[in-house]
Short mmCIF file of C-alpha atoms and ligand atoms in Angstrom, two decimals:
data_model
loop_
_atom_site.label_atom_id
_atom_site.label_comp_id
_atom_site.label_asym_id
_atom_site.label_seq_id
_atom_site.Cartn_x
_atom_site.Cartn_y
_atom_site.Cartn_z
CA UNK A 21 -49.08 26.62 -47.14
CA UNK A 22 -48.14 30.17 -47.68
CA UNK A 23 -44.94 31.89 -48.41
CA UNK A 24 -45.71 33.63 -44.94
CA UNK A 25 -46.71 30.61 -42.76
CA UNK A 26 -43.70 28.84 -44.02
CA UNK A 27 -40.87 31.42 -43.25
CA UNK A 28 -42.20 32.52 -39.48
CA UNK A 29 -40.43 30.55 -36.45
CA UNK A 30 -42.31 27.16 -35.05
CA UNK A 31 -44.21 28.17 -31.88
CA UNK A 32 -42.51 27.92 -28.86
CA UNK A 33 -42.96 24.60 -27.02
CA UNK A 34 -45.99 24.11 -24.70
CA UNK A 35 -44.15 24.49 -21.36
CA UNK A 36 -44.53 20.49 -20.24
CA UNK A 37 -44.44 21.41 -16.13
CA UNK A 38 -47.32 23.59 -14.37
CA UNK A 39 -45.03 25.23 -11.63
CA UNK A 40 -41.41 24.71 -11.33
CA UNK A 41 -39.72 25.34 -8.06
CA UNK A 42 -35.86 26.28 -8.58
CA UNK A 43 -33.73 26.40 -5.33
CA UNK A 44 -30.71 28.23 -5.10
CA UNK A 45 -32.06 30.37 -7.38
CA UNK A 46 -29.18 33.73 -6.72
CA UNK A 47 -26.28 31.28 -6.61
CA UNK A 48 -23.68 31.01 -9.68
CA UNK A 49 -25.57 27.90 -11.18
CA UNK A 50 -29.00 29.16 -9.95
CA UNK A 51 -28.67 32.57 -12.09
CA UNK A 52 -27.89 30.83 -15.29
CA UNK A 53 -30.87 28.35 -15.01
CA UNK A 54 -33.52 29.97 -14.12
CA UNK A 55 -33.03 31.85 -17.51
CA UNK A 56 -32.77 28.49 -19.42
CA UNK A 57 -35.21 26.22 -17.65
CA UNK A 58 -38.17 28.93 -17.50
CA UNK A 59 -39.56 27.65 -20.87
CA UNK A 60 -40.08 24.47 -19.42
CA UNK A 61 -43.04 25.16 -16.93
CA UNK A 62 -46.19 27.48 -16.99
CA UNK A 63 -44.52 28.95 -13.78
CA UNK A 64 -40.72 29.04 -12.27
CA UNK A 65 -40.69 29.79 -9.07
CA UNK A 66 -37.72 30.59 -8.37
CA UNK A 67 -35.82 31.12 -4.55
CA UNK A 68 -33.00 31.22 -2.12
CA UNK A 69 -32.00 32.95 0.76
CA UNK A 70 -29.87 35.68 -0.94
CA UNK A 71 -32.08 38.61 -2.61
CA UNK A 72 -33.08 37.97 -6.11
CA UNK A 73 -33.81 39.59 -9.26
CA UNK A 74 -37.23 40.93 -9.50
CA UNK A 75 -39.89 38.31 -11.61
CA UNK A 76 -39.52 39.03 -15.74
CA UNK A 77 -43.01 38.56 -16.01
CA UNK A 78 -46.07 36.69 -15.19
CA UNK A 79 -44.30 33.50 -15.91
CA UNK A 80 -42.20 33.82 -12.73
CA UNK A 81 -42.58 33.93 -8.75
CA UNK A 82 -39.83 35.15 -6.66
CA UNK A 83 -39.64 33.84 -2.90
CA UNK A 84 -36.74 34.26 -0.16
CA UNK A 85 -36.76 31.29 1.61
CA UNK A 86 -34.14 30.00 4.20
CA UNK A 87 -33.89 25.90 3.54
CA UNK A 88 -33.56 25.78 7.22
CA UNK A 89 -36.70 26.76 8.07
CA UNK A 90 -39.33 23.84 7.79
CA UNK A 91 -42.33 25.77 7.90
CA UNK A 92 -41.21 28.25 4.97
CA UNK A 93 -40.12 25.54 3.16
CA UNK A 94 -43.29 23.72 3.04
CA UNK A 95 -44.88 26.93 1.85
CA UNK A 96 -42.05 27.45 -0.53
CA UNK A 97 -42.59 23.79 -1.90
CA UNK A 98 -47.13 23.49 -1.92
CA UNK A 99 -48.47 24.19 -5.19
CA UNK A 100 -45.28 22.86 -7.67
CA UNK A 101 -44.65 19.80 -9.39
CA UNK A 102 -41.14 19.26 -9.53
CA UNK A 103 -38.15 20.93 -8.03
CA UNK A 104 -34.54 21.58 -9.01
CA UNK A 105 -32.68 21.71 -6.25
CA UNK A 106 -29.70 23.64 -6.07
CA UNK A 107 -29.86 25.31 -2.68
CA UNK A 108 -27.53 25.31 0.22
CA UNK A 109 -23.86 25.90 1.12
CA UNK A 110 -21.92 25.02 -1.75
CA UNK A 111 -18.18 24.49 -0.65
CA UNK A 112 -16.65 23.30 2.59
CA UNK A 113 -17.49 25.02 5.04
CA UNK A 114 -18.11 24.64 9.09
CA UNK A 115 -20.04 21.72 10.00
CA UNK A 116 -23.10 23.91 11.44
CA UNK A 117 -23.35 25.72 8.27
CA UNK A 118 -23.69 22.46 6.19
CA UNK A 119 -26.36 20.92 8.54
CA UNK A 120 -28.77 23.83 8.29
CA UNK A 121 -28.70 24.58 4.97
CA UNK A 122 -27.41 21.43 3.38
CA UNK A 123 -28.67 18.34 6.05
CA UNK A 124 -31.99 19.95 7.41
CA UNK A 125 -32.52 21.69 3.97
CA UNK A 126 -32.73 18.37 2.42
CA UNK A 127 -34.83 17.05 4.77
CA UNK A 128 -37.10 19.58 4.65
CA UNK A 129 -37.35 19.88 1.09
CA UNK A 130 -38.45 16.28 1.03
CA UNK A 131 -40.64 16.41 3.73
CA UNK A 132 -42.61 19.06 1.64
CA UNK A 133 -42.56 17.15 -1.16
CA UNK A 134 -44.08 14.35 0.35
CA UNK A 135 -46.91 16.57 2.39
CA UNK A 136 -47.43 18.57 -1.54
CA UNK A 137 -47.38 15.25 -3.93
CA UNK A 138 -44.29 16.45 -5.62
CA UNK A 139 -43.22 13.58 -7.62
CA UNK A 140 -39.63 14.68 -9.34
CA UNK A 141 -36.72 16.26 -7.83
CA UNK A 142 -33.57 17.18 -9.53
CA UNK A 143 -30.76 17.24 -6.91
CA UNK A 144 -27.42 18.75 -7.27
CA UNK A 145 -25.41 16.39 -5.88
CA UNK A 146 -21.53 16.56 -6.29
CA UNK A 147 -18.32 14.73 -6.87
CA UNK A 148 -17.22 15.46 -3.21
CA UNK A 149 -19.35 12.59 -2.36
CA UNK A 150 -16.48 10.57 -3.87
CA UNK A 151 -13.90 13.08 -3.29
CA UNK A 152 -11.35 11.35 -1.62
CA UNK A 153 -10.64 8.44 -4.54
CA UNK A 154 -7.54 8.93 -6.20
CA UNK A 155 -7.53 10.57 -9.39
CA UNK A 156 -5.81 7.16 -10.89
CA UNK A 157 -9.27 5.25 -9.81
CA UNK A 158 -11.57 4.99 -12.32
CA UNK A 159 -15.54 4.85 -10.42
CA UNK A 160 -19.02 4.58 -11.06
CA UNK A 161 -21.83 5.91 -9.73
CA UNK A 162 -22.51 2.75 -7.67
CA UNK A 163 -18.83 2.90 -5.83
CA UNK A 164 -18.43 3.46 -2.21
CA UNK A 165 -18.58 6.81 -1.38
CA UNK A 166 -16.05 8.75 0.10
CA UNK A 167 -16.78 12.25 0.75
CA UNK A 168 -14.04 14.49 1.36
CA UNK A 169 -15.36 16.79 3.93
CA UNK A 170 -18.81 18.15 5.59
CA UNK A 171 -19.92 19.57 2.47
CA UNK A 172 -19.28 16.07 0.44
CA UNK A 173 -20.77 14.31 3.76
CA UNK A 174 -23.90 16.65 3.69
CA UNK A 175 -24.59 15.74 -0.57
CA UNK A 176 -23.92 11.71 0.46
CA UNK A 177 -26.86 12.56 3.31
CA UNK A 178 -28.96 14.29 0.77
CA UNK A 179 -28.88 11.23 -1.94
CA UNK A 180 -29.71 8.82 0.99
CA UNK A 181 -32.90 10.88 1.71
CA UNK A 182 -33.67 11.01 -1.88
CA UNK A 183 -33.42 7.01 -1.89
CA UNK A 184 -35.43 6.79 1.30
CA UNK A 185 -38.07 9.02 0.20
CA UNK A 186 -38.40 7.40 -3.50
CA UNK A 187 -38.74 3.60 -1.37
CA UNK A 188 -40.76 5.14 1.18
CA UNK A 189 -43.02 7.63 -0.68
CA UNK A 190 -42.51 6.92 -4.63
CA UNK A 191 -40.61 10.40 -5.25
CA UNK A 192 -38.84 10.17 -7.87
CA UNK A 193 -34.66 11.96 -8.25
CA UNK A 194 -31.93 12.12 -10.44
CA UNK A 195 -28.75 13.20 -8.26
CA UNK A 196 -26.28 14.67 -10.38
CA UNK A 197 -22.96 14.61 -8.91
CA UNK A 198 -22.09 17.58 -10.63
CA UNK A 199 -18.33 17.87 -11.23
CA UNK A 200 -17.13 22.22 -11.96
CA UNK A 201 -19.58 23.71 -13.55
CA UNK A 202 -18.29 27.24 -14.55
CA UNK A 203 -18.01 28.97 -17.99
CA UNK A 204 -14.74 27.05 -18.07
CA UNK A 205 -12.33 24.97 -16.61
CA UNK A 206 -10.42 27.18 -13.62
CA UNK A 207 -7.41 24.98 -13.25
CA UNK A 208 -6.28 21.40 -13.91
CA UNK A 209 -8.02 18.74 -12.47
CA UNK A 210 -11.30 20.80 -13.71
CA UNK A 211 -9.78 19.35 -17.15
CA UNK A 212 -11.28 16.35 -15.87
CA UNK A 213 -14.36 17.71 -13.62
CA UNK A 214 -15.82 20.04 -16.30
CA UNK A 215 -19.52 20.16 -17.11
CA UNK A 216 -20.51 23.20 -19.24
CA UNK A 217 -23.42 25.40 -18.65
CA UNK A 218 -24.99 23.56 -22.06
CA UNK A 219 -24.31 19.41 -20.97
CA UNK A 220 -25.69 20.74 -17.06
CA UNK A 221 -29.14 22.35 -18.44
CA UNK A 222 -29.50 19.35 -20.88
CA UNK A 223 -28.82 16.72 -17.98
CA UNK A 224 -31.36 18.72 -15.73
CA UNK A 225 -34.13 18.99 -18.22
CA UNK A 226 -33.77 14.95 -19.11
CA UNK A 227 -33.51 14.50 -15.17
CA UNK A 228 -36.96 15.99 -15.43
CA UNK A 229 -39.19 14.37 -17.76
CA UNK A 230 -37.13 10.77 -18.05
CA UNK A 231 -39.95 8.35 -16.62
CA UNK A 232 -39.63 5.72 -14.48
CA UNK A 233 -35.99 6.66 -13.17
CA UNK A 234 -36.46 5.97 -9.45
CA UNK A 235 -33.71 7.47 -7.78
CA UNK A 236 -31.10 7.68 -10.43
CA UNK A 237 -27.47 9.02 -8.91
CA UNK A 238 -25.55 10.26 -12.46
CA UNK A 239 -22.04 12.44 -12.88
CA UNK A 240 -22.89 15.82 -14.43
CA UNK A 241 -19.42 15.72 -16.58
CA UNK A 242 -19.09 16.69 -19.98
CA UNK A 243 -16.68 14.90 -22.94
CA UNK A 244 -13.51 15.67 -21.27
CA UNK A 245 -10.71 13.97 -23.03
CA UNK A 246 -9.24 11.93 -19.43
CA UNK A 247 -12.69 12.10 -17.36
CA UNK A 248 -12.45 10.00 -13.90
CA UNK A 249 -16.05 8.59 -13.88
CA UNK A 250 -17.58 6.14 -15.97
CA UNK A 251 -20.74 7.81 -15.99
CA UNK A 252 -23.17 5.15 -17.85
CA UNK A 253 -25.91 5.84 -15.62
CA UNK A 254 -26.39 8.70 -17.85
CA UNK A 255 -27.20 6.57 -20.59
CA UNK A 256 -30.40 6.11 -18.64
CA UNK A 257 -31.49 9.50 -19.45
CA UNK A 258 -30.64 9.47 -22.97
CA UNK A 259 -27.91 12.15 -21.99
CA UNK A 260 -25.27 12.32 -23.98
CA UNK A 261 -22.15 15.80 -23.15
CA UNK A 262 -21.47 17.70 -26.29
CA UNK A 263 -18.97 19.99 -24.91
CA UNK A 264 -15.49 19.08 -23.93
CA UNK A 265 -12.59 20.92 -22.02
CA UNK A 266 -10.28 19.81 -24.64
CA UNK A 267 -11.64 23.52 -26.21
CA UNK A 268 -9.45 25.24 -22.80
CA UNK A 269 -6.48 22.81 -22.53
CA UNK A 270 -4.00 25.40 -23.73
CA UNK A 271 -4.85 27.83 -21.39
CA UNK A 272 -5.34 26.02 -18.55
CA UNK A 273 -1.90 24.49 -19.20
CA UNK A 274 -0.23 27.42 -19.30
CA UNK A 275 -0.96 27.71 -15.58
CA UNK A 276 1.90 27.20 -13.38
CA UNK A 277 2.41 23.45 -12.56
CA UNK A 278 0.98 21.78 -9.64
CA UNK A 279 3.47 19.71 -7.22
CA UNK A 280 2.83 15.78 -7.66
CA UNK A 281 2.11 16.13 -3.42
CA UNK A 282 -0.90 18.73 -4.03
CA UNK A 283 -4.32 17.29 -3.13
CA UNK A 284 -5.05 19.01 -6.36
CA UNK A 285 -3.03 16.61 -8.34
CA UNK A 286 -3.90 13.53 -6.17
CA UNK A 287 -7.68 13.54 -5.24
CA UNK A 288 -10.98 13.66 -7.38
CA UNK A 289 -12.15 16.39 -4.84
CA UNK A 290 -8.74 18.01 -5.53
CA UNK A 291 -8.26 20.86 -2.51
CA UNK A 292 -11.59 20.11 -0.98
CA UNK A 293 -9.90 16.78 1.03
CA UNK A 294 -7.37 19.22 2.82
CA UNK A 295 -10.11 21.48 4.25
CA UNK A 296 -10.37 22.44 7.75
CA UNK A 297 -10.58 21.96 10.68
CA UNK A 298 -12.59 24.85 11.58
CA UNK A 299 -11.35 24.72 15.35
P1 NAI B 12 -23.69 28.89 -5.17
O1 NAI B 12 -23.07 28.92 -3.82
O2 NAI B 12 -23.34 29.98 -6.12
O3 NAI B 12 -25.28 28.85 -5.00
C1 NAI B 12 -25.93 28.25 -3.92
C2 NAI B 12 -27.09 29.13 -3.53
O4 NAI B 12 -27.73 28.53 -2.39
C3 NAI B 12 -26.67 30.55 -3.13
O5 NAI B 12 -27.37 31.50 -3.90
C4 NAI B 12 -27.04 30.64 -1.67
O6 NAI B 12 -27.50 31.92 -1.27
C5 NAI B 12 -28.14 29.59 -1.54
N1 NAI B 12 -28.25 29.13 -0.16
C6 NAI B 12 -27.26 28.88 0.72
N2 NAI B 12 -27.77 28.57 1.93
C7 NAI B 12 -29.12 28.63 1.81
C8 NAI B 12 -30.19 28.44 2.70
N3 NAI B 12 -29.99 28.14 4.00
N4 NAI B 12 -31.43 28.59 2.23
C9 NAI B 12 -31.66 28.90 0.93
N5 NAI B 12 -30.69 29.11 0.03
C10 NAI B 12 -29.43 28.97 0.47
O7 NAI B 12 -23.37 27.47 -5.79
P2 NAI B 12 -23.48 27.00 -7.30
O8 NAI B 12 -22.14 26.86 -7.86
O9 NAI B 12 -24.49 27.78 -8.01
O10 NAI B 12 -24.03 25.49 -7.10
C11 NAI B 12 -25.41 25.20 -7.08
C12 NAI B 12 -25.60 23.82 -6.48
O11 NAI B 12 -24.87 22.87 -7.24
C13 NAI B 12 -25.12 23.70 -5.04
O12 NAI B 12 -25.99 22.84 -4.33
C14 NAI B 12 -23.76 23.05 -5.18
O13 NAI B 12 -23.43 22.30 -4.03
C15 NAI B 12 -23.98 22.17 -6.39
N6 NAI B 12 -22.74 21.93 -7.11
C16 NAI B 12 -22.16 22.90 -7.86
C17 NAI B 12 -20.99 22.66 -8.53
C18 NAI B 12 -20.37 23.67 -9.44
O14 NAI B 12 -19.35 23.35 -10.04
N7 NAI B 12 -20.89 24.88 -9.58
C19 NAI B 12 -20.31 21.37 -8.42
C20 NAI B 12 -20.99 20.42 -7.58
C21 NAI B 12 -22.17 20.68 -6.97
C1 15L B 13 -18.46 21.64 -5.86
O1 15L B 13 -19.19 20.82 -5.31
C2 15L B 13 -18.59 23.08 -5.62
O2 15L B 13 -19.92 23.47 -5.38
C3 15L B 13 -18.01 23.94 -6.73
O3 15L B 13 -17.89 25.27 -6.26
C4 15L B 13 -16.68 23.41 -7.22
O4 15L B 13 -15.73 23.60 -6.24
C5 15L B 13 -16.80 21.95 -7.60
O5 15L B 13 -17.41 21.17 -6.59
C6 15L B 13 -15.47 21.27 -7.92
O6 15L B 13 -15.22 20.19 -7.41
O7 15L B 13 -14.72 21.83 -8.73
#
């Protein structure tokens, strides 16, 4: 081998997906991954309803797409072979505004997936599915949910569909019940709820291209030192965090305290069980 050949980078990785659809695509999450997750497909296609950056390059297709609309979404959906699926309102919000874009949106995506022969979906589930356990209750992925409000209610409809659709039609999901996934923990009980941009795109791209996983519901936590969820399930995917909030503790703690009475300090789903009404 020559001096040459054995100094210049490895190749980059064949991309292992032809077309990758990315939902969601303008959101907080949405911006971040379709930066890290492009190398894994020939093509990310990458949407939402909100305007989005311009395509980098060939390697990219950019389409606005409401989730509420069936029709657009079974355009938005032919020609891919897996999706990530991060669309859709993303905190509590009015009932009517969950069921479009959250309830319908779901249904719709699957729907497409089923008419298109998409086999893997990726779905970003959340913790509000179990929001309203006490932070003192340690749970699996396999305990009763309890969502805390229309937005938890709308993720506990969206894994059911992914289970009906995987017995019904053989698509395959991992739902990641993603805990706060921000740069870094915002307050207190995101101590506990962290998941770093790092452990999230490594959980995603085992969610993926781990075979035979069914539909596989997972937390999407990273190594926090007192984490709420025993998140084993993960194991299936061979994912293990390598970040940990521990890194932020001082600063977050230097926050004022919160009241022992504050949903914040009681709840898994922290302020999201004292939502609403919207009457
Ligand atoms: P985000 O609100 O920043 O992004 C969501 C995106 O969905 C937005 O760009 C929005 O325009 C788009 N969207 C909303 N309604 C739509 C519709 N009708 N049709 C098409 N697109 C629509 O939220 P973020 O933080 O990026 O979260 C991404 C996903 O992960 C969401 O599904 C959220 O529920 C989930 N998640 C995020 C967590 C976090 O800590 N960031 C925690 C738990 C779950
Ligand atoms: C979520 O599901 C939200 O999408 C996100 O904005 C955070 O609020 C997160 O949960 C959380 O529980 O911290």
């Amino acid at each position: 081998m020559s001096s040459d050949s054995a100094s210049s980078p490895p190749p980059p990785p064949s991309p292992r997906l032809g077309r990758l659809l990315l939902t969601g695509a303008a959101g907080g999450l949405g911006k971040v991954l379709r930066e890290r997750l492009r190398p894994l497909a020939r093509v990310l296609r990458v949407s939402d309803i909100a305007e989005l950056a311009p395509a980098a390059d060939a390697s990219e297709e950019v389409v606005r797409c409401d989730l509420a609309d069936k029709a657009a979404v079974d355009a938005l959906v032919a020609g891919c072979d897996a999706v990530v699926h991060l669309g859709g309102v993303s905190i509590e919000r009015p009932f009517e505004e969950v069921l479009e874009a959250n309830i319908k949106g779901a249904f719709h995506l699957y729907e497409a997936a089923r008419r298109h022969g998409l086999k893997r979906v990726v779905f970003a589930s959340s913790n509000h599915v179990s929001g309203f356990y006490k932070q003192t209750e340690p749970i699996d992925a396999h305990a009763l949910r309890r969502p805390d409000g229309y937005y938890g209610l709308s993720k506990s409809f969206g894994e059911d569909v992914a289970q009906f659709y995987f017995d019904r039609w053989g698509i395959e999901t991992v739902s990641i019940r993603i805990g706060s996934s921000f740069p870094e923990p915002l307050n207190r009980r995101m101590l506990s709820t962290w998941l770093s941009y790092r452990d999230l795109t490594t959980l995603i791209e085992k969610s993926l291209f781990t075979p035979s996983v069914g539909h596989l519901v997972v937390y999407g936590v990273s190594a926090n030192r007192d984490v709420w969820w025993d998140n084993r399930a993960a194991e299936r995917l061979g994912f293990v965090a390598q970040d940990s909030s521990e890194a932020f503790r001082a600063k977050v703690e230097a926050q004022p305290p919160v009241a022992p009475d504050d949903p914040n300090a009681i709840y898994q789903g922290g302020a999201f069980t004292a939502q609403g009404p919207f009457d």
